[in-house]
Amino acid sequence: MKYESITSSDVNNGLGCRVTLWVSGCTHHCKQCHNRKTWSFSSGKAYNGKVEEVLFNEIDKPYIKGFTLSGGDPLDSPDGVLELLQHFRERFGNTKDVWIYTGYTYEYCKDHFPEILELSDILVDGMYDCTKRDISLAFRGSSNQRIINLKTGEDISSKL
């Protein structure tokens, strides 16, 4: 797995102050994507144990509520993301939450990435649709995208 960057003290990609890992690689190529530089699977830097320690040290700060995976599409690198989330839960248990942004739908993810969903709390699903762009929406760019509470399966988009 490769990544583009780590954003500390991020308040744009989930509830509370978070740390976001921007994973390289995306197969969706949404029209008018705001993060095209993350599309290539060969761009960015290699994710490894040293990077993980830096990432986890940032997440460990007391004011950090949780961890967000975005990109690219993290679920286009499922093996690396699964291993990362296993390490995350070993270190943090349920003291910090996990949000994942993906162009895949929740229904697709349940069938193809069940172990990743089990280790996560919130899924922001669906491809960005520039014809449904709405800057008033919390934590998503277009109205077709949903914010799913993975513990209940409930779409909580209208509650945020």
CSV table of C-alpha atoms in Angstrom, one decimal, residues 1-143:
chain,number,residue,atom,x,y,z
A,1,MET,CA,0.0,0.0,0.0
A,2,LYS,CA,1.1,3.5,-0.7
A,3,TYR,CA,-0.1,6.8,0.7
A,4,GLU,CA,0.1,10.5,-0.4
A,5,SER,CA,0.1,12.2,3.0
A,6,ILE,CA,-1.0,12.3,6.6
A,7,THR,CA,-3.2,15.2,7.8
A,8,SER,CA,-3.0,15.8,11.6
A,9,SER,CA,-5.7,17.8,13.4
A,10,ASP,CA,-8.2,17.3,10.6
A,11,VAL,CA,-11.7,18.5,11.3
A,12,ASN,CA,-13.0,18.1,7.7
A,13,ASN,CA,-13.1,14.3,7.4
A,14,GLY,CA,-15.2,13.1,10.3
A,15,LEU,CA,-16.5,14.2,13.7
A,16,GLY,CA,-14.0,15.8,16.0
A,17,CYS,CA,-10.3,16.4,15.6
A,18,ARG,CA,-8.8,13.5,13.6
A,19,VAL,CA,-5.8,12.2,11.8
A,20,THR,CA,-6.4,11.3,8.1
A,21,LEU,CA,-4.3,9.0,6.0
A,22,TRP,CA,-4.6,9.7,2.2
A,23,VAL,CA,-4.2,6.3,0.5
A,24,SER,CA,-2.9,6.2,-3.0
A,25,GLY,CA,-4.9,4.5,-5.8
A,26,CYS,CA,-8.4,4.8,-7.0
A,27,THR,CA,-10.3,3.0,-9.8
A,28,HIS,CA,-13.4,5.2,-9.7
A,29,HIS,CA,-12.0,8.4,-11.3
A,30,CYS,CA,-15.0,10.5,-10.5
A,31,LYS,CA,-15.6,13.5,-12.7
A,32,GLN,CA,-14.3,16.7,-11.1
A,33,CYS,CA,-12.6,14.8,-8.3
A,34,HIS,CA,-11.0,17.2,-5.8
A,35,ASN,CA,-8.1,14.8,-5.2
A,36,ARG,CA,-7.0,13.4,-8.6
A,37,LYS,CA,-3.3,13.2,-7.5
A,38,THR,CA,-4.3,10.2,-5.4
A,39,TRP,CA,-5.6,8.1,-8.3
A,40,SER,CA,-2.3,6.5,-9.3
A,41,PHE,CA,-1.4,3.4,-7.3
A,42,SER,CA,2.3,4.1,-7.9
A,43,SER,CA,2.2,7.7,-6.5
A,44,GLY,CA,3.1,8.6,-3.0
A,45,LYS,CA,5.3,6.8,-0.5
A,46,ALA,CA,5.4,3.3,0.7
A,47,TYR,CA,3.4,2.6,3.9
A,48,ASN,CA,5.5,0.7,6.4
A,49,GLY,CA,6.1,0.2,10.1
A,50,LYS,CA,8.0,3.4,10.5
A,51,VAL,CA,5.2,5.4,8.9
A,52,GLU,CA,2.7,3.5,11.0
A,53,GLU,CA,4.5,4.5,14.2
A,54,VAL,CA,4.4,8.2,13.2
A,55,LEU,CA,0.7,7.9,12.3
A,56,PHE,CA,-0.2,6.1,15.6
A,57,ASN,CA,1.8,8.7,17.6
A,58,GLU,CA,-0.3,11.4,16.0
A,59,ILE,CA,-3.5,9.5,16.7
A,60,ASP,CA,-2.5,8.9,20.3
A,61,LYS,CA,-2.7,12.5,21.2
A,62,PRO,CA,-5.5,13.1,23.7
A,63,TYR,CA,-7.4,15.7,21.6
A,64,ILE,CA,-7.6,13.3,18.6
A,65,LYS,CA,-11.0,11.7,18.4
A,66,GLY,CA,-10.3,9.2,15.7
A,67,PHE,CA,-8.7,8.1,12.4
A,68,THR,CA,-9.9,8.6,8.9
A,69,LEU,CA,-8.9,6.7,5.8
A,70,SER,CA,-9.4,8.6,2.5
A,71,GLY,CA,-7.6,8.9,-0.8
A,72,GLY,CA,-7.8,7.7,-3.5
A,73,ASP,CA,-10.0,4.9,-2.3
A,74,PRO,CA,-8.7,3.0,0.7
A,75,LEU,CA,-10.8,0.0,-0.3
A,76,ASP,CA,-8.8,-0.3,-3.6
A,77,SER,CA,-5.9,-1.4,-1.3
A,78,PRO,CA,-7.9,-3.8,0.9
A,79,ASP,CA,-5.0,-6.0,2.1
A,80,GLY,CA,-2.9,-3.1,3.3
A,81,VAL,CA,-6.0,-1.4,4.9
A,82,LEU,CA,-7.0,-4.5,6.7
A,83,GLU,CA,-3.6,-5.0,8.2
A,84,LEU,CA,-3.4,-1.3,9.2
A,85,LEU,CA,-6.8,-1.5,10.9
A,86,GLN,CA,-5.9,-4.7,12.7
A,87,HIS,CA,-2.8,-2.9,14.1
A,88,PHE,CA,-4.9,0.2,14.9
A,89,ARG,CA,-7.4,-1.9,17.0
A,90,GLU,CA,-4.5,-3.7,18.7
A,91,ARG,CA,-3.1,-0.4,19.9
A,92,PHE,CA,-6.2,1.7,20.4
A,93,GLY,CA,-9.0,-0.8,21.0
A,94,ASN,CA,-12.3,1.2,20.7
A,95,THR,CA,-10.9,4.4,22.3
A,96,LYS,CA,-10.7,6.1,18.9
A,97,ASP,CA,-13.1,5.7,16.0
A,98,VAL,CA,-12.4,4.9,12.4
A,99,TRP,CA,-14.0,6.6,9.4
A,100,ILE,CA,-13.5,5.3,5.8
A,101,TYR,CA,-14.3,7.2,2.6
A,102,THR,CA,-14.9,5.0,-0.4
A,103,GLY,CA,-16.5,5.2,-3.8
A,104,TYR,CA,-18.1,1.8,-3.3
A,105,THR,CA,-21.5,1.4,-1.8
A,106,TYR,CA,-22.2,0.1,1.6
A,107,GLU,CA,-24.0,-2.9,0.1
A,108,TYR,CA,-20.9,-3.7,-2.1
A,109,CYS,CA,-18.6,-3.3,0.9
A,110,LYS,CA,-20.6,-5.7,3.1
A,111,ASP,CA,-20.0,-8.4,0.5
A,112,HIS,CA,-16.4,-7.6,-0.4
A,113,PHE,CA,-14.8,-6.1,2.6
A,114,PRO,CA,-16.6,-7.4,5.7
A,115,GLU,CA,-13.4,-7.6,7.9
A,116,ILE,CA,-12.6,-4.0,7.2
A,117,LEU,CA,-16.1,-2.9,8.0
A,118,GLU,CA,-16.0,-4.9,11.3
A,119,LEU,CA,-12.9,-2.9,12.3
A,120,SER,CA,-14.4,0.5,11.3
A,121,ASP,CA,-17.1,2.7,12.8
A,122,ILE,CA,-18.3,5.0,9.9
A,123,LEU,CA,-18.4,4.5,6.2
A,124,VAL,CA,-18.9,7.4,3.8
A,125,ASP,CA,-20.0,5.6,0.7
A,126,GLY,CA,-20.6,6.3,-3.0
A,127,MET,CA,-18.7,7.9,-5.8
A,128,TYR,CA,-18.6,11.7,-5.9
A,129,ASP,CA,-21.2,12.9,-8.4
A,130,CYS,CA,-20.5,16.5,-9.6
A,131,THR,CA,-24.1,16.8,-10.8
A,132,LYS,CA,-25.2,16.3,-7.1
A,133,ARG,CA,-22.6,18.5,-5.6
A,134,ASP,CA,-23.8,20.2,-2.4
A,135,ILE,CA,-21.4,22.2,-0.2
A,136,SER,CA,-23.9,22.3,2.6
A,137,LEU,CA,-23.6,18.6,3.3
A,138,ALA,CA,-21.5,17.5,6.3
A,139,PHE,CA,-18.5,15.3,5.5
A,140,ARG,CA,-19.5,14.5,1.9
A,141,GLY,CA,-19.4,16.2,-1.5
A,142,SER,CA,-22.5,15.0,-3.2
A,143,SER,CA,-26.0,14.1,-2.1
